[in-house]
PDB file of C-alpha atoms in Angstrom:
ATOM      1  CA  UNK F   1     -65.185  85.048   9.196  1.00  0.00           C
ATOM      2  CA  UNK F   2     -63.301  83.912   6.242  1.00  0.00           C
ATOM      3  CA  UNK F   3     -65.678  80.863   5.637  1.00  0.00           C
ATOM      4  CA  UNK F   4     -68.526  82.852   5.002  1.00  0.00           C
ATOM      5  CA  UNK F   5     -66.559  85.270   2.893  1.00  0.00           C
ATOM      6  CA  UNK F   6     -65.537  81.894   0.564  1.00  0.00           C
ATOM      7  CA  UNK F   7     -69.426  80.849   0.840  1.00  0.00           C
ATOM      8  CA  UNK F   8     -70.383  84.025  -0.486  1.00  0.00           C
ATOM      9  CA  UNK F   9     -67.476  83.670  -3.127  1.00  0.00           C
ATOM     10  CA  UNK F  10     -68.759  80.511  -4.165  1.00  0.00           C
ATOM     11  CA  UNK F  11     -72.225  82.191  -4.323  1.00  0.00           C
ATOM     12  CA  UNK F  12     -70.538  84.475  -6.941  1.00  0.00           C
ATOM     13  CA  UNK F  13     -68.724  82.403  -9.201  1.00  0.00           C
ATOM     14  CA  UNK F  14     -72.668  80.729  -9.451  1.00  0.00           C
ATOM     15  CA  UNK F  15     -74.126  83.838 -10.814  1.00  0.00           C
ATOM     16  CA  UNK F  16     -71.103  84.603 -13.605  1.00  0.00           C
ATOM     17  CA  UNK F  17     -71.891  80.882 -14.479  1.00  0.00           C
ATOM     18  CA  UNK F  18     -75.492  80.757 -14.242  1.00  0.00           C
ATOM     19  CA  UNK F  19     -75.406  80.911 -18.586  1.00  0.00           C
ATOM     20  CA  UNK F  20     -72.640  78.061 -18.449  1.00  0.00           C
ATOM     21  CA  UNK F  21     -72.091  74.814 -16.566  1.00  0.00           C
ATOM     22  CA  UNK F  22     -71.427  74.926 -13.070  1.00  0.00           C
ATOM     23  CA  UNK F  23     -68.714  72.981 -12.002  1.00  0.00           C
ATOM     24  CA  UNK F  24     -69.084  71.983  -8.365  1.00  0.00           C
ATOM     25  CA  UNK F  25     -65.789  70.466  -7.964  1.00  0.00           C
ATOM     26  CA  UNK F  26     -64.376  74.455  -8.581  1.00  0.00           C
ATOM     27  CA  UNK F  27     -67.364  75.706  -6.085  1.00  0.00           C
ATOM     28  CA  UNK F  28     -66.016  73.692  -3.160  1.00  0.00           C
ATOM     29  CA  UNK F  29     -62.115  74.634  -4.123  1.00  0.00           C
ATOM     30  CA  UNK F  30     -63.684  78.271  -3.594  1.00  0.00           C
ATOM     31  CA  UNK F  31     -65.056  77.421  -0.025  1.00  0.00           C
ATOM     32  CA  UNK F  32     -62.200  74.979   1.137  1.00  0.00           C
ATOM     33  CA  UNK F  33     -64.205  72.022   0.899  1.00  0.00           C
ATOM     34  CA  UNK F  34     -64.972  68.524  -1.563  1.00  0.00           C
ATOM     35  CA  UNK F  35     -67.828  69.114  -3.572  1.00  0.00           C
ATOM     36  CA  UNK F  36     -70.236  66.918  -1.831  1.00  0.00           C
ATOM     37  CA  UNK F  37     -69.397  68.750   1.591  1.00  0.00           C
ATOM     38  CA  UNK F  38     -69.930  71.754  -0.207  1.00  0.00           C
ATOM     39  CA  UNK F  39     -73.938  70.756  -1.320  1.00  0.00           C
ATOM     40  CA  UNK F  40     -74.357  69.159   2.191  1.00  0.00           C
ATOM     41  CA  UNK F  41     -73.224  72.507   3.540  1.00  0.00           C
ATOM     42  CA  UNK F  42     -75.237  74.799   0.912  1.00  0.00           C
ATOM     43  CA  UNK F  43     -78.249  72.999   1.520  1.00  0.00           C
ATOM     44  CA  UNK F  44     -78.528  73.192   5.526  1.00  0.00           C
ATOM     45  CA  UNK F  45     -77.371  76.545   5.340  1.00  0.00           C
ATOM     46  CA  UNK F  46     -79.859  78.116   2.393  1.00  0.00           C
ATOM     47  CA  UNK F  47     -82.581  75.431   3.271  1.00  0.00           C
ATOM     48  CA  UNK F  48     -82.635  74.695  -0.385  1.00  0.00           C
ATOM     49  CA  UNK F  49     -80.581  71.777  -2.311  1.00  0.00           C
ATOM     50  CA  UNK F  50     -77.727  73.629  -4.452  1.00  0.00           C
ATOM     51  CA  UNK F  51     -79.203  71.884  -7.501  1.00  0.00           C
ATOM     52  CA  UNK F  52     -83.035  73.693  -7.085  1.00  0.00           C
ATOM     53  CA  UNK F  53     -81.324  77.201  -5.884  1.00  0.00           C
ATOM     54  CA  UNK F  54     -79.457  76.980  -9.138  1.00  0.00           C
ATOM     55  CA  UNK F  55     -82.321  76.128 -11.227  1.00  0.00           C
ATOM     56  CA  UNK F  56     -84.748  78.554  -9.668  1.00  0.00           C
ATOM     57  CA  UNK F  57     -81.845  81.546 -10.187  1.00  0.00           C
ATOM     58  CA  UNK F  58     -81.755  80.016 -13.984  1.00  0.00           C
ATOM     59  CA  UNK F  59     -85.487  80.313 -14.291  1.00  0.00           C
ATOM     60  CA  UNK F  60     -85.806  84.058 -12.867  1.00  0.00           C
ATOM     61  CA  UNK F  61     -83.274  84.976 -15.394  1.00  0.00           C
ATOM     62  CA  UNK F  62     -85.075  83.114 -18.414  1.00  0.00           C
ATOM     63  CA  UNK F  63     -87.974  84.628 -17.185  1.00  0.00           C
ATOM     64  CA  UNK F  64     -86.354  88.106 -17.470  1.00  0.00           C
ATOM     65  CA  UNK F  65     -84.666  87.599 -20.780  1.00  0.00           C
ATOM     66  CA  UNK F  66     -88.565  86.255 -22.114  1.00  0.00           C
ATOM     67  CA  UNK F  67     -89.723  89.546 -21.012  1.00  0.00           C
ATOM     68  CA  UNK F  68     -87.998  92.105 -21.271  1.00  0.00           C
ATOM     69  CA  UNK F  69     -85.609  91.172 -24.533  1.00  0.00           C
ATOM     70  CA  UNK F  70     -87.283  89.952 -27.629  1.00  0.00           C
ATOM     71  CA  UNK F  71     -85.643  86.345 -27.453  1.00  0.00           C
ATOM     72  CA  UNK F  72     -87.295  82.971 -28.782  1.00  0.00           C
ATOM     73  CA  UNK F  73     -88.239  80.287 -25.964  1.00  0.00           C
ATOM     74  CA  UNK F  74     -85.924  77.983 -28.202  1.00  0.00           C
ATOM     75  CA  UNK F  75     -82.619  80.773 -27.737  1.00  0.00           C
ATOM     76  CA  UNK F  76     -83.369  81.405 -23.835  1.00  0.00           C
ATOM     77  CA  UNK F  77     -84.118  77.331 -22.998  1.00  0.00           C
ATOM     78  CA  UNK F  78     -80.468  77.059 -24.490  1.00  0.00           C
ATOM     79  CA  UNK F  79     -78.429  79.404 -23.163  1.00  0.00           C
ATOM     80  CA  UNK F  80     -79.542  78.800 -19.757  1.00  0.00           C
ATOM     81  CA  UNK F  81     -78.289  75.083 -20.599  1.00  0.00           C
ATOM     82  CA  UNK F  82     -81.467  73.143 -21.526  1.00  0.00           C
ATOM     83  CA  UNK F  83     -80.426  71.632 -25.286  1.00  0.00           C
ATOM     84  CA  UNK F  84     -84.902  70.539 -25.375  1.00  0.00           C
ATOM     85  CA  UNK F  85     -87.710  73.281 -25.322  1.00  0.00           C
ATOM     86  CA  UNK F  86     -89.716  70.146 -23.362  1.00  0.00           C
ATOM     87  CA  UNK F  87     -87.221  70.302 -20.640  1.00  0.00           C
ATOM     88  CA  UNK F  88     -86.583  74.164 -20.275  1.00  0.00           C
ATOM     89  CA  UNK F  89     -90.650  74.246 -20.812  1.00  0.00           C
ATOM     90  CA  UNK F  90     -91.150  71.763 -17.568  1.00  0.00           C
ATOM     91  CA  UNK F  91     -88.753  73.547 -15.292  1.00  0.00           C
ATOM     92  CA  UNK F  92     -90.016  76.663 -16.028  1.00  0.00           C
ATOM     93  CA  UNK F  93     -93.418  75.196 -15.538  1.00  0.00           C
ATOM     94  CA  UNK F  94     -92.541  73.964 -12.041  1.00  0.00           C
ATOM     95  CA  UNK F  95     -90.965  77.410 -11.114  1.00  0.00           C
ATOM     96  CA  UNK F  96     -93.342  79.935 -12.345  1.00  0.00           C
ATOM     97  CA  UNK F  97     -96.646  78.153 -12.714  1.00  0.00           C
ATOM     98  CA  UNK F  98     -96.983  79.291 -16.228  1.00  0.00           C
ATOM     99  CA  UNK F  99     -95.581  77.997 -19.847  1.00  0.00           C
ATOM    100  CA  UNK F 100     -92.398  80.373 -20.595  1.00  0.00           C
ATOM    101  CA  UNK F 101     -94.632  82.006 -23.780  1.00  0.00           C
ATOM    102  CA  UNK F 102     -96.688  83.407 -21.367  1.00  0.00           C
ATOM    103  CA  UNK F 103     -94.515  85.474 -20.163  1.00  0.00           C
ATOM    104  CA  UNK F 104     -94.627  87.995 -23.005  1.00  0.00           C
ATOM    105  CA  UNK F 105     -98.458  88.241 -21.956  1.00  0.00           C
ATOM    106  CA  UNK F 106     -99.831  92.151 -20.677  1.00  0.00           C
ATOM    107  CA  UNK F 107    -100.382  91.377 -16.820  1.00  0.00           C
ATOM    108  CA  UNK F 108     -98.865  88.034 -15.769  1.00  0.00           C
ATOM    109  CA  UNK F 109     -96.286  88.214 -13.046  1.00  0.00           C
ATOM    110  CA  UNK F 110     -93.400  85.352 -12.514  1.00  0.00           C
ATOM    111  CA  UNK F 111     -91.713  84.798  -9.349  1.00  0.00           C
ATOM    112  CA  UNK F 112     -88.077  85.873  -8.757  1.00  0.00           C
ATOM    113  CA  UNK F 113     -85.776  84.389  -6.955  1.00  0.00           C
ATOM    114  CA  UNK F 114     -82.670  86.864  -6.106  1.00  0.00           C
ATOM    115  CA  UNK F 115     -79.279  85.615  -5.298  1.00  0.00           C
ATOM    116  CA  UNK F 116     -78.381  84.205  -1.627  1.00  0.00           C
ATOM    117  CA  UNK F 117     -75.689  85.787   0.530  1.00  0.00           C
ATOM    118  CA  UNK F 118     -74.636  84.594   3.619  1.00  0.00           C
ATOM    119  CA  UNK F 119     -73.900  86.133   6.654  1.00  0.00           C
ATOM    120  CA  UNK F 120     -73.645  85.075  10.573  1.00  0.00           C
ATOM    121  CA  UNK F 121     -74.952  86.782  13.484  1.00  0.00           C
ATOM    122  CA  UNK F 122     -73.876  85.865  16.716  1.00  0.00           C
ATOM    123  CA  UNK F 123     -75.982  86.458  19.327  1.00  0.00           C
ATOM    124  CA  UNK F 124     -75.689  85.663  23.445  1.00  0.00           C
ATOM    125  CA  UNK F 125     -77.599  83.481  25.271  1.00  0.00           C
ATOM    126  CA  UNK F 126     -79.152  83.873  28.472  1.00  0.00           C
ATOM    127  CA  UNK F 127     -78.210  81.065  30.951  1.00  0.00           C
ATOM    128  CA  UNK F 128     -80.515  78.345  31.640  1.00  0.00           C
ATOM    129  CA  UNK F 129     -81.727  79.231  28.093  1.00  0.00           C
ATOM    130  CA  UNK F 130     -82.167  75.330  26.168  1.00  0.00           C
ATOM    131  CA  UNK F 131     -80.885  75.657  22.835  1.00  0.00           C
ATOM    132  CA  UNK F 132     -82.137  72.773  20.728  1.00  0.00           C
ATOM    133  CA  UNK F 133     -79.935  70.074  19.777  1.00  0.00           C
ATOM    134  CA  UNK F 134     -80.902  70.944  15.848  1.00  0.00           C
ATOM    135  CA  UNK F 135     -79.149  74.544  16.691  1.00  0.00           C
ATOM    136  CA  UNK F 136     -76.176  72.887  17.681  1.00  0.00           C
ATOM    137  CA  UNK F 137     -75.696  70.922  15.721  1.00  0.00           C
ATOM    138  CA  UNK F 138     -76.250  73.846  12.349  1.00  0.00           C
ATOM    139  CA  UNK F 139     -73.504  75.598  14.335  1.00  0.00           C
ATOM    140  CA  UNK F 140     -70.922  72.594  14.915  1.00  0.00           C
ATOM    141  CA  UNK F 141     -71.666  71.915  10.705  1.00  0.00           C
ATOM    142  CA  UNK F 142     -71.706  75.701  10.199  1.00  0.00           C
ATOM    143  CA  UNK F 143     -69.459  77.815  12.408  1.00  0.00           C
ATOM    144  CA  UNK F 144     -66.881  75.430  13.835  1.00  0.00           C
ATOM    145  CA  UNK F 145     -66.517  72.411  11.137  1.00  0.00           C
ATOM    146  CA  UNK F 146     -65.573  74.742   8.003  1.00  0.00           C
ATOM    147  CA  UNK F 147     -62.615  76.089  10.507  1.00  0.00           C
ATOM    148  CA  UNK F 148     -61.388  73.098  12.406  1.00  0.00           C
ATOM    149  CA  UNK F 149     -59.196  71.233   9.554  1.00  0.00           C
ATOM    150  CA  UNK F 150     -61.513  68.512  10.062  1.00  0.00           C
ATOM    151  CA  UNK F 151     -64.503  67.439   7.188  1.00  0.00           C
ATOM    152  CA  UNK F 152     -67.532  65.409   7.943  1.00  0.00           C
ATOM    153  CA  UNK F 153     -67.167  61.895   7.944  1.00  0.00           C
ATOM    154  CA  UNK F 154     -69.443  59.128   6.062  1.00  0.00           C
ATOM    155  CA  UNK F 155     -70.586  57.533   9.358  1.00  0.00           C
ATOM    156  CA  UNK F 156     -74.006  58.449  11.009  1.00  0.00           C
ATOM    157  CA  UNK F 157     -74.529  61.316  13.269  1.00  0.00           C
ATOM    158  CA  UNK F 158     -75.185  59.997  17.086  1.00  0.00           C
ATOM    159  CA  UNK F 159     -77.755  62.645  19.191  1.00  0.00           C
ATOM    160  CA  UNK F 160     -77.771  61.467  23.040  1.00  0.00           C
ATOM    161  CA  UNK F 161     -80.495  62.707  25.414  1.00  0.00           C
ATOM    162  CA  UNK F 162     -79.127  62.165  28.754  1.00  0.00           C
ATOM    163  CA  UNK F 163     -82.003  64.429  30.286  1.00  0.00           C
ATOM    164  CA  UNK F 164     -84.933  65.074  27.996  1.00  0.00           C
ATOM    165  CA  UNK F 165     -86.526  67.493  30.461  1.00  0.00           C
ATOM    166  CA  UNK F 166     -87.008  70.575  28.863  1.00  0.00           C
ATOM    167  CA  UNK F 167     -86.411  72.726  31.969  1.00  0.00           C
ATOM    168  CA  UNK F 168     -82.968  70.834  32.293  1.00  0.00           C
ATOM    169  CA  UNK F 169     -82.225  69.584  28.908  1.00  0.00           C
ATOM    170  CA  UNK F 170     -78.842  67.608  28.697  1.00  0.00           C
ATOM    171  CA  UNK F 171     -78.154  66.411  25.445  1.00  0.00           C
ATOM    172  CA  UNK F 172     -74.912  65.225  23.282  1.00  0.00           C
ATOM    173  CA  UNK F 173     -74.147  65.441  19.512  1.00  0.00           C
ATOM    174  CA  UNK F 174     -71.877  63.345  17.763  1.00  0.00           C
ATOM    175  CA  UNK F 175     -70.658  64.135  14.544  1.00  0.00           C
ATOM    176  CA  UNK F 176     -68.510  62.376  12.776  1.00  0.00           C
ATOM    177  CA  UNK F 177     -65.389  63.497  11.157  1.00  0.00           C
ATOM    178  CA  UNK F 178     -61.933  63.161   9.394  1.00  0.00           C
ATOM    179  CA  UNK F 179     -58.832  65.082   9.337  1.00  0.00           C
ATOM    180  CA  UNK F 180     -58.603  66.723   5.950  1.00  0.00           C
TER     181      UNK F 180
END
């Protein structure tokens, strides 16, 4: 599936830019897609917003470089693109739980946060098996949108429930979209 192959690309051009600013304009040229489709995408997808992934990937790395490498707070705050020690100090704060000079401490452990990848799995479904309307719709966003030539439109989505009973569930999703 090529879209998952540019996903993953895009996933890749994060991590050789995770020292530099990311530009999300080239991140959805690398998946086919505007920018904004790109986040709405990432975000369903990874269950995360693009913006935290990228800051907790940032922060496992600063935590590394504070470890392992004898850099000041000042050095590692900058290169991973914080130009205040307040700012890298409360990020890292919020991700770890700790104050980045505690890191060089005997004993105290950080939380990592390894890079995404994404991959489908397709699997069958038994008949008279409900699948639930929040499933099809991931799949109409995931699966067929990113091929169809089409792009989400700005209009609401529309969910009809023409028989709520879960032993004969009938349901309809509208999504709305534009030709690209």
């Amino acid at each position: 599936m090529e879209w998952i192959e540019r996903l993953n690309q895009a996933i890749g051009y994060m991590e050789e830019h995770l020292t530099d600013e990311i530009d999300y304009e080239q991140l959805g040229r690398i998946a086919c897609c505007s920018a904004y489709h790109f986040q709405r995408m990432f975000a369903y997808m990874a269950g995360i917003p693009l913006s935290e992934y990228i800051r907790r990937r940032r922060m496992s790395l600063a935590a590394v470089d504070l470890h392992g490498k004898e850099m000041k707070i000042i050095d590692v705050a900058g290169r991973y693109g914080y130009s205040s020690p307040t700012a890298f100090n409360r990020a890292f704060q919020s991700v770890h739980g700790i104050a980045p000079s505690a890191v060089k401490n005997e004993g105290v452990s950080v939380k990592s946060f390894p890079p995404i990848t994404f991959k489908v799995t397709v699997k069958g479904v038994e008949e008279g098996t409900n699948q639930s309307i929040q499933e099809l719709e991931r799949r109409i966003v995931t699966e067929w949108l990113p091929t169809s030539g089409y792009e989400y439109g700005n209009a609401p989505d529309v969910e009809v429930y023409i028989s709520p009973d879960p032993q004969n569930a009938r349901y309809e999703v509208w999504i709305p979209v534009v030709k690209k």
